[in-house]
Amino acid sequence: MACNDATCDFKPMRLRRRALGPRDIEIAMKYCGICHTDLHTAADHLPIKTRYPCVPGHELAGIAVAVGADVRGVSIGDPVGVGCLVDSCLECAACEEGRENLCRKRVGTYGGEDTSGRARCVPATARTYGGYTDRMVVDERFAIRIPKDYPLECAGPVFCAGVTMYDPLKRYGAGGGTRVGIVGLGGLGVMGVKLARALGCDVVAISRGDAKARLARDSGATSFLNSEDAAATAAAARTLDLVLDTVPAEHDWAKYRALVKDDGKLVILGVNTAMAASMIAGKLRKTCSVVSSTIGGIPATQEVIDLCAREKIYPDVDVVPVRDIGRVYEALDAANDAGRRYVLDLAGTLDESAFEKCDAPPPTLAPNGRLM
C-alpha cells in the first residue's frame, strides 16, 4: 500500500523485494501497526521531505517463510517481526552496545537509504519500503523473534510504542519501589503504564482533566493526577523518580519537571520543541534533569516483547482492513483519546482483490501536521 503525494491517498502498488541473502529472513506479513510517524511521513509533515512513492510501516509481524543459509536464530514457520530499524553500521560503539538506534548510519524500516547492501528493499532502488506490504525481507540482526504464544496482531505496536517506553524505563533503572509518572494516556502512555507496572514501579498516570482517570486505572496505574488541579499538582511536587512525557504537541513541560525529585529525570518522548531543547542541553552538560528519548535498539526491542509475553501485556488494538488507512489517518490526525493502536490486517485484506476494493476517498489532514 503506497501513496504518491501528501494527500495520503493509499493504493496498492506492485514491487519486488530483494533476493534472499545468506543472513536474510523472508517474512509473510500478517499485520502491521499504523504509527503517528507513518502519518507525518506520508503527509510530508516532517522537516525531512518525504520522497514518493511512500510505503510506511515499522510495526511488522508475520511468519518466516524462508531463511538464508547463515541464519541461526530463526526457522521457517517461526513468528517474527521488524521494528523501526533494518540496518546500522554494526561497528560503532552504539552498535556494539546494542543501541543501534543511536548509530549515525542507522537505516529506518521505511524512507531510509541503504548504504551497506543489507537494507535494500527492492533491486531497483536503495530506498527502504516499510511494512504496509505482504512480504518483507530483513537481515537477521534486525529481526525480532515473537514468542509463539503472543498474539501477532499485538506484536507490531510493541516494537514501536513498547520499546519507546521500555528503553528509558530500563536506562534509568525503573523497578520495584521506583515512582514513575506517565504524562499523556494515548497509545504510548497506556503502554508505558502497563510496562512500568510489570517492572514493579509505583505508577502515577498524569493527564489534563479527569476524563482518562478510568482508563488509567484499567491500564494498571496505581494513582491518577489531574495536571490542571493546582492543589494536587503542588502536593505531588518532587515526589517522582522518573517522569515519561509522551505529549506530542507543544505544552508546558516545566510543570512536569516540578514533579521530579532533585536527582530524578523528566524524559521527553513527544516530538516538539521541548525534545529538541533537551537534546541540545544533554550535549552541553554531562548531567541533565530533562532528557529526550526516541526508540530503542534491537536488544531492548527483543527484551520488551519477551516481557510482554511473559507478563501478558497486550496493547489495545483495533485491526482494520487496508482500505481503511485513510480513515485511520484522519483519526490519528485528530487525536488518540482512547489510547488504542490501529493495526492493518495484511493477510486478510492485502491481496489481488485490494486493487479493486481500495476506492475510499483520500483523508483530510491538517495541512501543517500536529507532530504527534
XYZ file of C-alpha atoms in Angstrom:
372
model
C 0.000 0.000 0.000
C 1.634 3.236 -1.176
C 0.828 6.905 -1.558
C 2.247 9.124 -4.273
C 1.862 12.515 -2.610
C 0.964 14.277 0.641
C -2.768 13.636 0.226
C -2.103 10.139 1.653
C -4.372 8.544 -0.927
C -3.123 4.971 -0.455
C -3.448 2.478 -3.282
C -1.970 -0.976 -3.910
C 1.443 -0.949 -5.634
C 3.418 -3.883 -7.004
C 7.073 -4.174 -6.019
C 9.618 -6.966 -5.845
C 11.610 -7.460 -2.638
C 15.326 -8.165 -2.845
C 16.580 -11.701 -3.312
C 17.243 -13.625 -0.109
C 20.830 -13.274 1.091
C 22.677 -15.677 3.428
C 21.654 -13.730 6.552
C 18.186 -12.727 5.374
C 14.749 -13.784 6.523
C 11.687 -13.578 4.285
C 8.513 -12.806 6.196
C 4.968 -13.450 5.036
C 3.322 -10.449 6.610
C 0.215 -10.872 8.748
C -0.136 -7.484 10.459
C 1.447 -4.044 10.526
C 0.665 -1.359 13.073
C -0.027 2.221 11.998
C 2.081 4.770 13.863
C 1.718 8.558 14.073
C 5.115 8.710 12.374
C 3.596 6.922 9.379
C 1.021 9.699 9.091
C 3.541 12.507 9.380
C 5.921 10.916 6.894
C 3.240 10.124 4.321
C 1.689 13.601 4.700
C 5.119 15.282 4.418
C 4.762 16.978 7.807
C 8.353 16.415 8.940
C 11.422 18.616 8.361
C 12.990 15.892 6.204
C 10.992 15.929 2.985
C 9.236 12.728 2.021
C 10.154 11.012 -1.213
C 7.322 9.287 -3.030
C 6.035 6.696 -3.560
C 5.931 6.175 0.189
C 5.265 2.786 1.798
C 5.202 3.333 5.584
C 5.105 0.808 8.417
C 7.626 -0.070 11.144
C 5.453 -2.334 13.311
C 5.701 -5.570 11.329
C 4.587 -9.043 12.377
C 4.388 -12.214 10.331
C 5.751 -15.716 9.750
C 9.198 -16.660 8.432
C 8.727 -18.485 5.125
C 12.379 -18.617 4.007
C 15.760 -18.157 5.710
C 19.266 -17.691 4.370
C 21.997 -20.285 4.807
C 23.704 -18.367 7.637
C 20.579 -17.611 9.682
C 20.784 -19.300 13.099
C 18.119 -17.782 15.343
C 15.006 -18.111 13.161
C 13.493 -21.140 11.433
C 10.813 -21.430 8.781
C 7.428 -21.204 10.467
C 8.598 -19.002 13.338
C 6.662 -15.828 14.158
C 8.971 -12.892 13.527
C 8.750 -9.131 13.263
C 10.581 -5.932 12.387
C 10.593 -2.669 14.282
C 11.853 0.806 13.444
C 15.269 -0.184 12.069
C 16.560 -2.501 9.347
C 20.272 -1.657 9.390
C 23.125 0.247 11.052
C 26.901 0.276 10.678
C 27.336 -2.634 13.168
C 30.797 -1.287 14.060
C 30.446 1.852 16.188
C 30.265 1.931 19.991
C 26.487 2.354 19.922
C 26.019 -0.733 17.737
C 28.392 -2.768 19.891
C 26.311 -1.816 22.939
C 23.089 -2.899 21.224
C 21.870 0.672 20.828
C 21.635 0.701 17.064
C 19.068 3.486 17.328
C 21.944 5.854 18.174
C 24.142 4.803 15.244
C 24.800 7.644 12.820
C 24.344 5.216 9.940
C 21.093 3.660 11.157
C 18.547 2.905 8.446
C 14.825 3.237 9.080
C 12.451 0.483 8.027
C 10.937 2.890 5.527
C 12.200 6.101 3.964
C 15.806 5.135 4.675
C 18.778 4.837 2.369
C 20.710 1.579 2.080
C 24.467 2.104 2.269
C 25.699 -1.388 3.194
C 23.647 -3.648 0.934
C 21.874 -5.162 3.945
C 18.817 -2.903 3.856
C 17.962 -2.601 0.172
C 14.278 -3.444 -0.120
C 13.895 -3.783 -3.864
C 16.552 -4.368 -6.515
C 15.855 -1.150 -8.408
C 16.366 1.342 -5.561
C 18.395 1.797 -2.401
C 15.401 3.281 -0.560
C 13.607 1.280 2.095
C 9.908 0.492 1.877
C 8.054 -0.440 5.037
C 5.514 -2.863 6.362
C 2.285 -1.984 4.542
C 3.089 -4.970 2.360
C 2.523 -8.713 2.035
C 6.235 -9.643 2.089
C 9.336 -8.343 3.880
C 12.997 -9.333 3.689
C 15.254 -8.357 6.583
C 18.744 -9.149 7.863
C 18.571 -11.479 10.878
C 20.357 -8.918 13.071
C 17.290 -6.659 12.799
C 14.587 -9.321 13.059
C 12.644 -9.657 16.315
C 11.617 -13.139 17.461
C 7.986 -13.092 18.571
C 7.132 -15.570 21.347
C 4.860 -18.228 19.866
C 2.078 -17.661 22.376
C 1.949 -13.891 21.798
C -0.879 -12.593 19.542
C 0.622 -11.473 16.244
C -1.809 -8.574 15.918
C -0.445 -7.129 19.176
C 3.254 -7.598 18.443
C 3.888 -4.741 15.999
C 2.938 -1.891 18.359
C 5.308 -3.357 20.965
C 8.193 -2.803 18.515
C 7.406 0.924 18.429
C 5.330 2.210 21.357
C 6.546 -0.613 23.574
C 10.275 -0.115 23.116
C 9.896 3.684 23.114
C 8.538 3.449 26.671
C 10.651 0.489 27.811
C 14.031 1.898 26.781
C 14.038 4.888 29.194
C 12.480 2.770 31.961
C 15.375 0.354 31.631
C 18.034 3.032 31.108
C 17.108 4.883 34.287
C 16.753 1.800 36.449
C 12.993 1.682 36.950
C 11.939 -1.238 39.101
C 10.444 -2.143 42.451
C 9.994 0.977 44.562
C 10.537 3.434 41.679
C 7.854 6.116 41.447
C 7.167 6.717 37.760
C 4.889 9.335 36.228
C 3.442 8.793 32.752
C 2.223 12.019 31.125
C -0.391 11.543 28.421
C -2.610 8.479 28.018
C -2.578 7.919 24.277
C -1.081 4.846 22.607
C 2.363 5.495 24.091
C 1.222 6.411 27.574
C -1.110 3.467 28.084
C 1.660 1.101 27.010
C 4.064 2.863 29.372
C 1.732 2.405 32.340
C 1.460 -1.322 31.652
C 5.212 -1.803 31.265
C 6.142 0.243 34.325
C 3.698 -1.749 36.451
C 5.146 -5.015 35.109
C 8.590 -3.815 36.246
C 7.216 -3.285 39.746
C 7.001 0.501 39.684
C 4.519 2.697 41.528
C 2.874 4.394 38.529
C 1.176 7.790 38.528
C -0.826 8.390 35.344
C -0.940 12.120 34.541
C -3.477 13.781 32.263
C -5.228 17.107 31.755
C -8.647 16.781 33.374
C -10.282 13.704 34.845
C -11.663 12.185 31.635
C -8.983 9.484 31.487
C -8.954 8.541 35.159
C -10.784 5.278 34.457
C -8.501 4.459 31.514
C -5.530 4.990 33.837
C -6.935 2.584 36.413
C -7.856 -0.001 33.790
C -4.299 0.173 32.412
C -2.849 -0.590 35.830
C -1.831 2.822 37.191
C -1.591 2.918 40.981
C -2.795 6.528 41.078
C -4.011 9.336 38.821
C -3.053 13.015 38.745
C -5.059 15.743 37.046
C -2.312 18.135 35.971
C -4.819 21.009 35.851
C -5.584 20.590 39.551
C -3.183 23.112 41.112
C -3.534 21.765 44.643
C -2.969 18.147 43.652
C -0.010 19.080 41.449
C 1.571 21.110 44.247
C 1.159 18.206 46.659
C 2.921 15.887 44.173
C 5.938 18.204 43.686
C 9.309 16.417 43.881
C 7.779 13.021 44.627
C 8.591 11.127 41.401
C 11.848 9.443 40.463
C 11.129 9.373 36.744
C 8.558 11.064 34.512
C 7.970 9.999 30.893
C 6.275 12.803 28.957
C 4.536 11.426 25.859
C 2.609 14.584 24.910
C 3.245 15.194 21.187
C 2.111 18.805 20.897
C 3.665 21.966 22.322
C 2.875 22.190 26.034
C 4.133 23.456 29.395
C 6.509 20.603 30.270
C 8.071 22.588 33.128
C 5.176 21.686 35.413
C 6.052 18.022 34.973
C 9.687 18.748 35.763
C 8.451 20.150 39.071
C 7.111 16.687 39.953
C 10.570 15.095 39.703
C 12.920 14.646 42.631
C 16.184 16.595 42.529
C 18.086 13.512 41.351
C 15.305 12.318 39.025
C 14.669 12.604 35.283
C 11.986 14.051 33.067
C 12.169 12.223 29.720
C 10.635 13.971 26.705
C 9.231 11.442 24.231
C 6.870 13.573 22.139
C 8.175 15.307 19.018
C 8.126 19.018 19.916
C 10.493 21.875 20.736
C 10.992 20.502 24.261
C 12.583 17.388 22.763
C 14.946 19.498 20.661
C 15.878 21.653 23.661
C 16.561 18.612 25.841
C 18.787 17.097 23.145
C 20.866 20.266 22.999
C 21.068 20.513 26.793
C 22.160 16.889 27.045
C 25.045 17.512 24.663
C 26.166 20.622 26.540
C 26.013 19.114 30.015
C 27.094 15.733 31.353
C 24.139 15.643 33.744
C 20.714 16.979 32.948
C 17.358 16.527 34.666
C 15.442 16.929 31.388
C 16.428 14.463 28.662
C 14.956 13.111 25.442
C 14.441 9.610 24.125
C 13.059 8.128 20.919
C 13.100 4.405 20.125
C 15.398 1.648 21.395
C 17.959 -0.732 19.997
C 17.375 -4.302 18.852
C 18.219 -5.973 22.218
C 15.776 -3.663 24.021
C 13.108 -4.433 21.424
C 13.599 -8.162 21.943
C 13.511 -7.686 25.710
C 10.248 -5.774 25.670
C 8.363 -8.280 23.507
C 9.637 -11.079 25.753
C 8.497 -9.115 28.813
C 5.075 -8.523 27.262
C 4.679 -12.228 26.528
C 5.819 -13.235 29.999
C 3.593 -10.737 31.816
C 0.682 -10.985 29.345
C 0.863 -7.314 28.402
C -1.124 -6.557 25.271
C -1.545 -3.176 23.596
C -5.158 -2.251 22.966
C -5.514 -2.680 19.198
C -8.125 -2.186 16.504
C -7.459 -4.441 13.499
C -8.575 -2.776 10.259
C -8.546 -3.632 6.523
C -6.058 -1.868 4.260
C -8.843 0.086 2.579
C -9.328 1.941 5.896
C -5.861 3.541 6.007
C -7.326 6.951 5.124
C -9.918 6.723 7.897
C -7.259 5.744 10.424
C -5.018 8.621 9.357
C -7.867 11.066 9.897
C -8.470 9.620 13.360
C -4.792 9.881 14.284
C -4.575 13.414 12.939
C -7.424 14.433 15.242
C -6.317 12.670 18.452
C -5.917 9.265 20.086
C -8.073 9.711 23.141
C -8.802 6.027 23.621
C -5.132 5.031 23.838
C -5.593 2.352 21.169
C -3.277 1.289 18.355
C -4.524 0.642 14.820
C -3.206 -2.480 13.071
C -3.566 -3.377 9.384
C -4.897 -6.848 8.556
C -2.468 -7.597 5.745
C -3.002 -11.345 5.431
C -6.757 -10.901 5.182
C -7.109 -7.744 3.063
C -3.904 -7.102 1.055
C -4.173 -9.403 -1.934
C -5.167 -9.148 -5.567
C -8.678 -8.109 -4.592
C -7.255 -4.974 -2.931
C -6.721 -3.478 -6.378
C -10.492 -3.367 -6.819
C -11.546 -2.597 -3.250
C -9.309 0.371 -2.372
C -11.539 3.125 -3.657
C -12.027 5.166 -0.457
C -11.550 8.944 -0.788
C -8.219 10.389 0.394
C -8.156 11.572 4.004
C -8.487 15.194 5.041
C -5.468 16.043 7.191
C -4.251 19.155 8.955
C -2.062 20.946 6.360
C 0.892 21.552 8.669
C 0.559 18.459 10.802
C 0.237 18.175 14.546
C 3.613 16.438 15.048
C 2.143 13.701 17.183
